[in-house]
PDB file of C-alpha atoms in Angstrom:
ATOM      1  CA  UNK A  53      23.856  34.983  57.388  1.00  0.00           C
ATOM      2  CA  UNK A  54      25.755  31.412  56.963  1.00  0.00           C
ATOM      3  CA  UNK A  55      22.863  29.622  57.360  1.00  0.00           C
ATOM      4  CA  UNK A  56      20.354  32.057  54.397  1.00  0.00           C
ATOM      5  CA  UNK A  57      23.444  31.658  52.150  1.00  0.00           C
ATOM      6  CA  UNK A  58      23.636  28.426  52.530  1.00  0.00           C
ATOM      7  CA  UNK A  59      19.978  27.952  51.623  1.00  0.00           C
ATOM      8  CA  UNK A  60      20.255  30.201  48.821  1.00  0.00           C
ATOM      9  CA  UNK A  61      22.768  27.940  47.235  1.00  0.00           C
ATOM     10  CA  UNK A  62      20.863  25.001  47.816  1.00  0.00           C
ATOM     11  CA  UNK A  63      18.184  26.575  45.985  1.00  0.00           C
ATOM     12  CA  UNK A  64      20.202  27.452  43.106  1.00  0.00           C
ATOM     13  CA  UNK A  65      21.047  24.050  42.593  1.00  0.00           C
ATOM     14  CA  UNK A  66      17.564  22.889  42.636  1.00  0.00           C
ATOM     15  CA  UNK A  67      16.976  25.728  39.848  1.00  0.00           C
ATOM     16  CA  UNK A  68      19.730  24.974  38.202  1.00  0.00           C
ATOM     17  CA  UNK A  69      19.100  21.079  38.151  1.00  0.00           C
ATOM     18  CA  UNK A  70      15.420  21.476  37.243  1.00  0.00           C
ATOM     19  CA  UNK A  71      16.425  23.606  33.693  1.00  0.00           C
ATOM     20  CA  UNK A  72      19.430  21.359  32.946  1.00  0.00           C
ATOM     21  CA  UNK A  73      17.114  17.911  33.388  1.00  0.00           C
ATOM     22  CA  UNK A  74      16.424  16.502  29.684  1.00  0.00           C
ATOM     23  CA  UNK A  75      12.943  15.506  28.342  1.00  0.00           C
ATOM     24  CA  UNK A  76      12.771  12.101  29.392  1.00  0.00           C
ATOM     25  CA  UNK A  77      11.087   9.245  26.920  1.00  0.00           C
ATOM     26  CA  UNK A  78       7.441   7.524  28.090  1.00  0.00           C
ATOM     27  CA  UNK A  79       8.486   3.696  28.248  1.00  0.00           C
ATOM     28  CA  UNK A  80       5.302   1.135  28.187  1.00  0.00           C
ATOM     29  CA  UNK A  81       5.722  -2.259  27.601  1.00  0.00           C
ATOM     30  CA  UNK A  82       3.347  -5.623  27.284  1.00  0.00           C
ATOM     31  CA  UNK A  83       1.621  -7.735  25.101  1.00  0.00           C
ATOM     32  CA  UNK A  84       0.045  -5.813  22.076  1.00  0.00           C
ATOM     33  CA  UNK A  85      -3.252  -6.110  20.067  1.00  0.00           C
ATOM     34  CA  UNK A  86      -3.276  -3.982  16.595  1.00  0.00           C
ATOM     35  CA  UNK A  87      -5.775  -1.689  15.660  1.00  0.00           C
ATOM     36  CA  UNK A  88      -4.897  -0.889  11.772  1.00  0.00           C
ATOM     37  CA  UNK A  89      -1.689  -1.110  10.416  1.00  0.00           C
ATOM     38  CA  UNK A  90       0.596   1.792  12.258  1.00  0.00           C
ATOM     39  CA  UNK A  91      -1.172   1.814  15.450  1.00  0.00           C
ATOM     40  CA  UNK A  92      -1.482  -0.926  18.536  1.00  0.00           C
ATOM     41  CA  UNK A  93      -2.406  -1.269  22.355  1.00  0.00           C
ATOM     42  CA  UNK A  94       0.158  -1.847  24.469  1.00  0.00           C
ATOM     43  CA  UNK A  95      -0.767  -2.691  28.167  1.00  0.00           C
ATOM     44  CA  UNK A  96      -3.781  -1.426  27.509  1.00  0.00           C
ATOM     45  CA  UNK A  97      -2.630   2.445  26.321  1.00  0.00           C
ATOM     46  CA  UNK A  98      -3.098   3.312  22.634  1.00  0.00           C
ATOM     47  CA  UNK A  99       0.399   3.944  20.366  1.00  0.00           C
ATOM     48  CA  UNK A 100       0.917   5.495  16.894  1.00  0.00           C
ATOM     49  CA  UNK A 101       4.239   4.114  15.581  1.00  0.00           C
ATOM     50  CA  UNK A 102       5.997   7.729  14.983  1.00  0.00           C
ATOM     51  CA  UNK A 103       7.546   8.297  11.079  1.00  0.00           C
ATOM     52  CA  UNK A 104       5.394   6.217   9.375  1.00  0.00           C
ATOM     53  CA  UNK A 105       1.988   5.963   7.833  1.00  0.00           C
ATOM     54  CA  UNK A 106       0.093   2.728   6.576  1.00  0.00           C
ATOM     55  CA  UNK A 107      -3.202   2.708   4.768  1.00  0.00           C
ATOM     56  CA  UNK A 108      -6.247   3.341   6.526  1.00  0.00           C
ATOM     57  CA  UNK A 109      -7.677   0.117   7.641  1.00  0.00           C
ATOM     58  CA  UNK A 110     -10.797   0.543   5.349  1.00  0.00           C
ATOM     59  CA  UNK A 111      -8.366   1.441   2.061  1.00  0.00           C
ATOM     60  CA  UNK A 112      -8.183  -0.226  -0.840  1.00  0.00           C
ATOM     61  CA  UNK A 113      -5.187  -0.244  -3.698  1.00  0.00           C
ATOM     62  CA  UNK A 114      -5.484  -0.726  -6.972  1.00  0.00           C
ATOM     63  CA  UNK A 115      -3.659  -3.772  -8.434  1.00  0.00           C
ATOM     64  CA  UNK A 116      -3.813  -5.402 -12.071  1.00  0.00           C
ATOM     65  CA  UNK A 117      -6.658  -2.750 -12.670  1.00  0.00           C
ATOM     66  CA  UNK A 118      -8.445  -4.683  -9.456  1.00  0.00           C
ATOM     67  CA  UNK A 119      -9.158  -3.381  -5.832  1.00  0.00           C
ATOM     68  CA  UNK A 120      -7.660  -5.225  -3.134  1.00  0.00           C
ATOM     69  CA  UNK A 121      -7.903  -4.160   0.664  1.00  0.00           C
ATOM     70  CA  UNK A 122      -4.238  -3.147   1.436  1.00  0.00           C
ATOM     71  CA  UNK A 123      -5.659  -1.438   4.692  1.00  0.00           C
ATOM     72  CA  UNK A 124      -6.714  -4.921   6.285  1.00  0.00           C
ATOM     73  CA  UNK A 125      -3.312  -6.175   4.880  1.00  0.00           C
ATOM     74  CA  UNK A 126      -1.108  -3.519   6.604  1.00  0.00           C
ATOM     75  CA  UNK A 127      -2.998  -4.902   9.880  1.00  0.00           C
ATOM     76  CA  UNK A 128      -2.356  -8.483   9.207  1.00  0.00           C
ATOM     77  CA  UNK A 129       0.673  -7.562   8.654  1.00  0.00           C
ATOM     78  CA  UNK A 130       1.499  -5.561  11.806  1.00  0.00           C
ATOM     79  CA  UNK A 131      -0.265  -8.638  13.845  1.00  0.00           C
ATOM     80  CA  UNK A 132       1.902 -11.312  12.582  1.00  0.00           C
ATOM     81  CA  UNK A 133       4.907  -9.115  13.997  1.00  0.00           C
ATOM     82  CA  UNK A 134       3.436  -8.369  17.533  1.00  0.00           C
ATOM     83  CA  UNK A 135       1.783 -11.691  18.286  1.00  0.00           C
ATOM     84  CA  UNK A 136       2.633 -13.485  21.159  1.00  0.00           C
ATOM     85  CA  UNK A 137       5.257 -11.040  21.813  1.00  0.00           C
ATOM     86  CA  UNK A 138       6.809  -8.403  24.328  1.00  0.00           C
ATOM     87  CA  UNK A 139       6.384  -5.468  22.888  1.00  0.00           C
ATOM     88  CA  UNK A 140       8.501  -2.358  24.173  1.00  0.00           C
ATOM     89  CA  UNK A 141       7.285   1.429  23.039  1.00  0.00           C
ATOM     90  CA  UNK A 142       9.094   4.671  23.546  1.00  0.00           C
ATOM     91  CA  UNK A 143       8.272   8.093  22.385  1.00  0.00           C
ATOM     92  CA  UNK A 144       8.362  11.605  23.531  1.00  0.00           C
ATOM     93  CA  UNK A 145       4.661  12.964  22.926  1.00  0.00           C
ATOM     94  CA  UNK A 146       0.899  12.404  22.243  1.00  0.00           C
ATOM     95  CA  UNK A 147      -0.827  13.699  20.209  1.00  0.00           C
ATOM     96  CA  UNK A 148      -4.165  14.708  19.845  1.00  0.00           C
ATOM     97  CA  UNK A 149      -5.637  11.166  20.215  1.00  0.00           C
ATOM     98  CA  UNK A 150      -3.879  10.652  23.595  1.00  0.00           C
ATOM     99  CA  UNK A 151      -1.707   8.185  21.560  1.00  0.00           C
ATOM    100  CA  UNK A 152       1.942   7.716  22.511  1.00  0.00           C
ATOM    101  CA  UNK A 153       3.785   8.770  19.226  1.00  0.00           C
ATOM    102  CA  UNK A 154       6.734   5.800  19.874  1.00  0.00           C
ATOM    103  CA  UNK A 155       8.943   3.888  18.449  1.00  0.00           C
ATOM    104  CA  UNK A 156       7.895   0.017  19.396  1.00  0.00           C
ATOM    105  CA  UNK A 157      10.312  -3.499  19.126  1.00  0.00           C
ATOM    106  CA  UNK A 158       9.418  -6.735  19.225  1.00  0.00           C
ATOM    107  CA  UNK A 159      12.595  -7.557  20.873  1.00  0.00           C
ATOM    108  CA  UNK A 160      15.633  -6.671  18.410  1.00  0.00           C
ATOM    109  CA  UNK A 161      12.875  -6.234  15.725  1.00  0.00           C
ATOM    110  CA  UNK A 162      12.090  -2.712  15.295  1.00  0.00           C
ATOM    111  CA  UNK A 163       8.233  -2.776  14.031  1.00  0.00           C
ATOM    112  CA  UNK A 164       8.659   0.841  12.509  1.00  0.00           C
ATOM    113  CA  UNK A 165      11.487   0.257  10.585  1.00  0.00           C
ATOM    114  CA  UNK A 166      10.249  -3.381   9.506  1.00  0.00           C
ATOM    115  CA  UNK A 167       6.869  -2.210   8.087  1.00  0.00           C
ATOM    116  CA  UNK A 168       8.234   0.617   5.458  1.00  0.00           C
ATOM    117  CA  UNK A 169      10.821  -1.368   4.463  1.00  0.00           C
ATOM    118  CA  UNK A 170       8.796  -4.160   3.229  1.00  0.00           C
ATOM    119  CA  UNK A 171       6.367  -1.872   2.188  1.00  0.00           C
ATOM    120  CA  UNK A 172       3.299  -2.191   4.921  1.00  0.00           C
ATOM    121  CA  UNK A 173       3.482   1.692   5.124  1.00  0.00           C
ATOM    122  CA  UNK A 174       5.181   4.890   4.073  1.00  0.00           C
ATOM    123  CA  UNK A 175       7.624   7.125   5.415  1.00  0.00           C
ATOM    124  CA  UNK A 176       5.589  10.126   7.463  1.00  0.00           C
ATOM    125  CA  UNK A 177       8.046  13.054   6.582  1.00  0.00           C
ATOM    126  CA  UNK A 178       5.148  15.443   8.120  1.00  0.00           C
ATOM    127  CA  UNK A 179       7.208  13.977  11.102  1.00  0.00           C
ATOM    128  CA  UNK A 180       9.956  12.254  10.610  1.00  0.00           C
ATOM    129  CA  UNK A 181      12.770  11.508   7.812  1.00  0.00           C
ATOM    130  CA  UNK A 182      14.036   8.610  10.128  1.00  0.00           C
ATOM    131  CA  UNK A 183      12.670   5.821   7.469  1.00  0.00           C
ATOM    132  CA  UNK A 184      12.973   7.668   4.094  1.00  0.00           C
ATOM    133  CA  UNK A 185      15.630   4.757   3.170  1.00  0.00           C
ATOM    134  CA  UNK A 186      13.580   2.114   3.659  1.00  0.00           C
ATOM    135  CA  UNK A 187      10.800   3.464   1.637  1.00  0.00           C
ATOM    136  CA  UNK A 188      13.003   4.327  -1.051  1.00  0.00           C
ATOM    137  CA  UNK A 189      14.077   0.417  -1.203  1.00  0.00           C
ATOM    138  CA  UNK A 190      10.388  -0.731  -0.714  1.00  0.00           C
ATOM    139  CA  UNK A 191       9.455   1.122  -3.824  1.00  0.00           C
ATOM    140  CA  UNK A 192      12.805  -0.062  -5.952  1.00  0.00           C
ATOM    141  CA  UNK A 193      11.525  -3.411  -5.373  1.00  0.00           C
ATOM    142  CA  UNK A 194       7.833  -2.944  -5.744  1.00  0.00           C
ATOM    143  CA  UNK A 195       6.978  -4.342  -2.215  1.00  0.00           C
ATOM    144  CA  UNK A 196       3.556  -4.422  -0.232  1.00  0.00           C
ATOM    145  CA  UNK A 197       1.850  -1.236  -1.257  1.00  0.00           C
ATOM    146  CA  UNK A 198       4.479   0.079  -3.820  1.00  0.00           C
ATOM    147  CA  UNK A 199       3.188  -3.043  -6.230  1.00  0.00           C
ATOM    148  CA  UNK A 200       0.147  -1.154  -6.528  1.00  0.00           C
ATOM    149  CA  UNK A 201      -1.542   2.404  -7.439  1.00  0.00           C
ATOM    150  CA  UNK A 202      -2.455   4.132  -4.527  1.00  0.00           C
ATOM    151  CA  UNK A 203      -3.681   7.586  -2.544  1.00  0.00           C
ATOM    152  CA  UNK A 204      -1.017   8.519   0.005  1.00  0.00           C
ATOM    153  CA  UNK A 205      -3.260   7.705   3.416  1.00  0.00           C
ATOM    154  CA  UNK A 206      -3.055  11.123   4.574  1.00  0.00           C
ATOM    155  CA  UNK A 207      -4.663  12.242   1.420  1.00  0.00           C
ATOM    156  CA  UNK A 208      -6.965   9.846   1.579  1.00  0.00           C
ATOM    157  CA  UNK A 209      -7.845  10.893   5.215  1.00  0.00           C
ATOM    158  CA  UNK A 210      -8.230  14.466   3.889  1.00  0.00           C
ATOM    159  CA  UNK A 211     -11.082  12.803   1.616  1.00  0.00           C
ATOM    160  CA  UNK A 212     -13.219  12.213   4.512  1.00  0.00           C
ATOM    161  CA  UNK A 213     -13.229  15.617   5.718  1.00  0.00           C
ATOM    162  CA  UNK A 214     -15.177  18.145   4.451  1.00  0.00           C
ATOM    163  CA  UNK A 215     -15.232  19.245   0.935  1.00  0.00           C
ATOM    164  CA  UNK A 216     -14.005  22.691   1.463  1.00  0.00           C
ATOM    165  CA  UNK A 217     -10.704  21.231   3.558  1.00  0.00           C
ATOM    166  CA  UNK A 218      -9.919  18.339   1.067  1.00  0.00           C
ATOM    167  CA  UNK A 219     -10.621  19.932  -2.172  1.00  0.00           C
ATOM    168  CA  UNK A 220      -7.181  19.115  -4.592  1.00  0.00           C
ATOM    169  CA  UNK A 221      -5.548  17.017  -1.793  1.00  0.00           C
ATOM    170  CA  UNK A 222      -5.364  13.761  -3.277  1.00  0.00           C
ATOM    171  CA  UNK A 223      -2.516  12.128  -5.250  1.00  0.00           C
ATOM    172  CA  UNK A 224      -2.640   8.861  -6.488  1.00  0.00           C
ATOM    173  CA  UNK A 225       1.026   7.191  -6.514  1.00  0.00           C
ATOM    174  CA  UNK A 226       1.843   4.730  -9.404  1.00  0.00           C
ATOM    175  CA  UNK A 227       3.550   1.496  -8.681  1.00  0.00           C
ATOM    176  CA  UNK A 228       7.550   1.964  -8.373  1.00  0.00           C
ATOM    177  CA  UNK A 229       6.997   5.556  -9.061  1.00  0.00           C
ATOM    178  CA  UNK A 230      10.431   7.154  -8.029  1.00  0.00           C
ATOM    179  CA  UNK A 231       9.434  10.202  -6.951  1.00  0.00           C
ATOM    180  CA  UNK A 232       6.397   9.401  -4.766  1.00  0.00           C
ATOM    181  CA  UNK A 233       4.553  12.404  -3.280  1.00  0.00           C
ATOM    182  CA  UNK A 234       7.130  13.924  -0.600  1.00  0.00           C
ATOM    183  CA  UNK A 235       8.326  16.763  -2.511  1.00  0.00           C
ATOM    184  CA  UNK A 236       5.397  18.855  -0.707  1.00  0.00           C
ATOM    185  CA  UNK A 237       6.651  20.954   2.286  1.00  0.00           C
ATOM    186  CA  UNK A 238       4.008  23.389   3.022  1.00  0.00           C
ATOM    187  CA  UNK A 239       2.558  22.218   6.400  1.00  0.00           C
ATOM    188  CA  UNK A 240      -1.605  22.354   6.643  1.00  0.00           C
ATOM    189  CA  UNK A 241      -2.823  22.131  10.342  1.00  0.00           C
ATOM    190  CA  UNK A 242      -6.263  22.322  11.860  1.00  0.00           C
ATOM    191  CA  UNK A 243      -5.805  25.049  15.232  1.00  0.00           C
ATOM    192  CA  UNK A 244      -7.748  24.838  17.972  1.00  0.00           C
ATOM    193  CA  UNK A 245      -9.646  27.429  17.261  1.00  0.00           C
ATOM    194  CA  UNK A 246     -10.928  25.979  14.244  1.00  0.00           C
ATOM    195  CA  UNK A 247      -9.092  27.528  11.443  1.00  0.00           C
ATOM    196  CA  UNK A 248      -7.614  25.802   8.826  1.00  0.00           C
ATOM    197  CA  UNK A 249      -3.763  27.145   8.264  1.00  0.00           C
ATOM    198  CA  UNK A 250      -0.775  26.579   6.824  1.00  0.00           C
ATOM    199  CA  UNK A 251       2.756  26.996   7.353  1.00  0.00           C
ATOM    200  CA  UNK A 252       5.701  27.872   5.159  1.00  0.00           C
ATOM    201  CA  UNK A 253       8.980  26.526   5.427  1.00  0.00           C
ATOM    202  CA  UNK A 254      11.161  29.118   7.561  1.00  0.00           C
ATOM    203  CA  UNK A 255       8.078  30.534   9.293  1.00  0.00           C
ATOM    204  CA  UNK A 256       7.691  30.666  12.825  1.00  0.00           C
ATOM    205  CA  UNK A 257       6.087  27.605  13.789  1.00  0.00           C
ATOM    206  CA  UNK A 258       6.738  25.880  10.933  1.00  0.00           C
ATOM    207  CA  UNK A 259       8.852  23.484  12.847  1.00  0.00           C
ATOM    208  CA  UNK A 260       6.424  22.415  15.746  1.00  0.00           C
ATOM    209  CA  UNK A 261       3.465  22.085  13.344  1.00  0.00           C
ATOM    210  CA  UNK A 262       2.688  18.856  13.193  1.00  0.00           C
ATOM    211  CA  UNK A 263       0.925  18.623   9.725  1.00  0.00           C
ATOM    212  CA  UNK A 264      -2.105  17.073   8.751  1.00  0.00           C
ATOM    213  CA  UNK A 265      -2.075  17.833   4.890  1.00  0.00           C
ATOM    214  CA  UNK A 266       0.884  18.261   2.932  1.00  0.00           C
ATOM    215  CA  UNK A 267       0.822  21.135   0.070  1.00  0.00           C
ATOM    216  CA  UNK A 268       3.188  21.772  -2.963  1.00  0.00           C
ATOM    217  CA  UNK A 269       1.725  25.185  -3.488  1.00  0.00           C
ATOM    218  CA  UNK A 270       0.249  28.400  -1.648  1.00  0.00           C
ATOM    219  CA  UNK A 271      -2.323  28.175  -4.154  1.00  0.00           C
ATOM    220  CA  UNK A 272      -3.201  24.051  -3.566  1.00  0.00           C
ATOM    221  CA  UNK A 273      -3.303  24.584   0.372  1.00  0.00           C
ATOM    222  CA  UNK A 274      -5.857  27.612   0.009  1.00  0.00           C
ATOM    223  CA  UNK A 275      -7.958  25.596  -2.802  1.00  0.00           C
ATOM    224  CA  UNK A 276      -8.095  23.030  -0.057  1.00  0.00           C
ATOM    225  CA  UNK A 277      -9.882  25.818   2.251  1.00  0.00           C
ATOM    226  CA  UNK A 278      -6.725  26.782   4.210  1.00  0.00           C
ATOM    227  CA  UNK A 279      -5.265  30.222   4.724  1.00  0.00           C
ATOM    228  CA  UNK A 280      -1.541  31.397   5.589  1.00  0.00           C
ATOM    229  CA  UNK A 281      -0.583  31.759   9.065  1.00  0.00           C
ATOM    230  CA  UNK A 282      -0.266  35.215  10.637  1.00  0.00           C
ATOM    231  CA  UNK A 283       2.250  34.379  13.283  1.00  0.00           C
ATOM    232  CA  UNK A 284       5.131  35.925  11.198  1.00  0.00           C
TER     233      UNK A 284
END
């Protein structure tokens, strides 16, 4: 009897230790090259910096009523702040690229952090509110991106998909423009199934969607070729 209580207690405590045990954080470290201008290779695995969002590497702004190819910039830009260095990367998740969502330092230098505040990319509130005051000083002063007109690179993402899913999804931001686009809270996601849905504040899954559209209205997300969720 001693002995099957005693092995009952040690189980316990195994049970007990396993449910208590926090999420722990996926550390890589290494040299880095840069693929566009929010996303690297760091000892040879693929990392989205988490909370923010740079143009696509292939869009252009609109400056002075001329084009100029911000999306190579935000790259350059990125590269002169990882090269030759030791980058570190930590994050939680991946998402649906395999890509560690992390947040990644070039020793004290947080690369995040340093690219929205000198206005390299925007703050990603589809995830994260972590750098909402940096891109609200980036746009005071008109820096990188915020000196020019241009679509939000989610939107512009959206563009490339088909017509039915990115009807009414762009919005073209004007240069210092106060407001900026993140008054939207109405989550669109693709499911696996292949639906296109979206999410209300205060439903169900509202918090764990990670969205890949952003919608002001009901009526813009179905215009876009989504429909409401049916979990609630």
């Amino acid at each position: 009897m001693t002995a099957f209580r005693n092995i009952h207690v040690a189980l316990g405590s195994v049970l007990i230790t396993g449910l208590a045990a926090p999420t722990l954080a996926e550390t890589i470290a290494g040299p880095a090259t840069v693929i566009d201008g929010d996303s690297l290779v760091v000892a040879g695995q693929q990392v989205r910096l988490v909370g923010i969002d740079a143009p696509e590497f292939d869009q252009t702004c609109q400056r002075g009523g001329q084009s100029w190819t911000c999306g190579q910039e935000a790259k350059t830009q990125l590269t002169s702040l990882v090269q030759d260095q030791r980058i570190e990367c930590s994050g939680f998740e991946r998402d649906a690229h395999a890509r560690l969502l992390a947040v990644c330092s070039a020793g004290y230098l947080e690369l995040n952090k340093t690219l929205v505040e000198n206005g390299w990319a925007v703050a990603y509130r589809a995830y994260s509110d972590a750098y909402v005051g940096q891109e609200a000083r980036a746009k005071a002063g008109r820096l990188g991106i915020w000196a020019s007109e241009f679509t939000p690179p989610a939107d512009y993402r959206m563009a490339k998909l088909p017509p039915a899913a990115a009807m009414g999804s762009q919005r073209r931001v004007q240069p210092g423009r106060a407001e900026g686009f993140s008054g939207c809270t109405i989550k669109g996601n693709h499911s696996r199934r292949g639906d296109w849905i979206y999410h209300l504040p205060g439903m169900k899954y509202y918090n764990v969607t990670r969205a890949e559209a952003m919608f002001c209205t009901e009526q813009e997300a179905q215009r876009a070729g989504y429909r409401r969720s049916r979990s609630d």
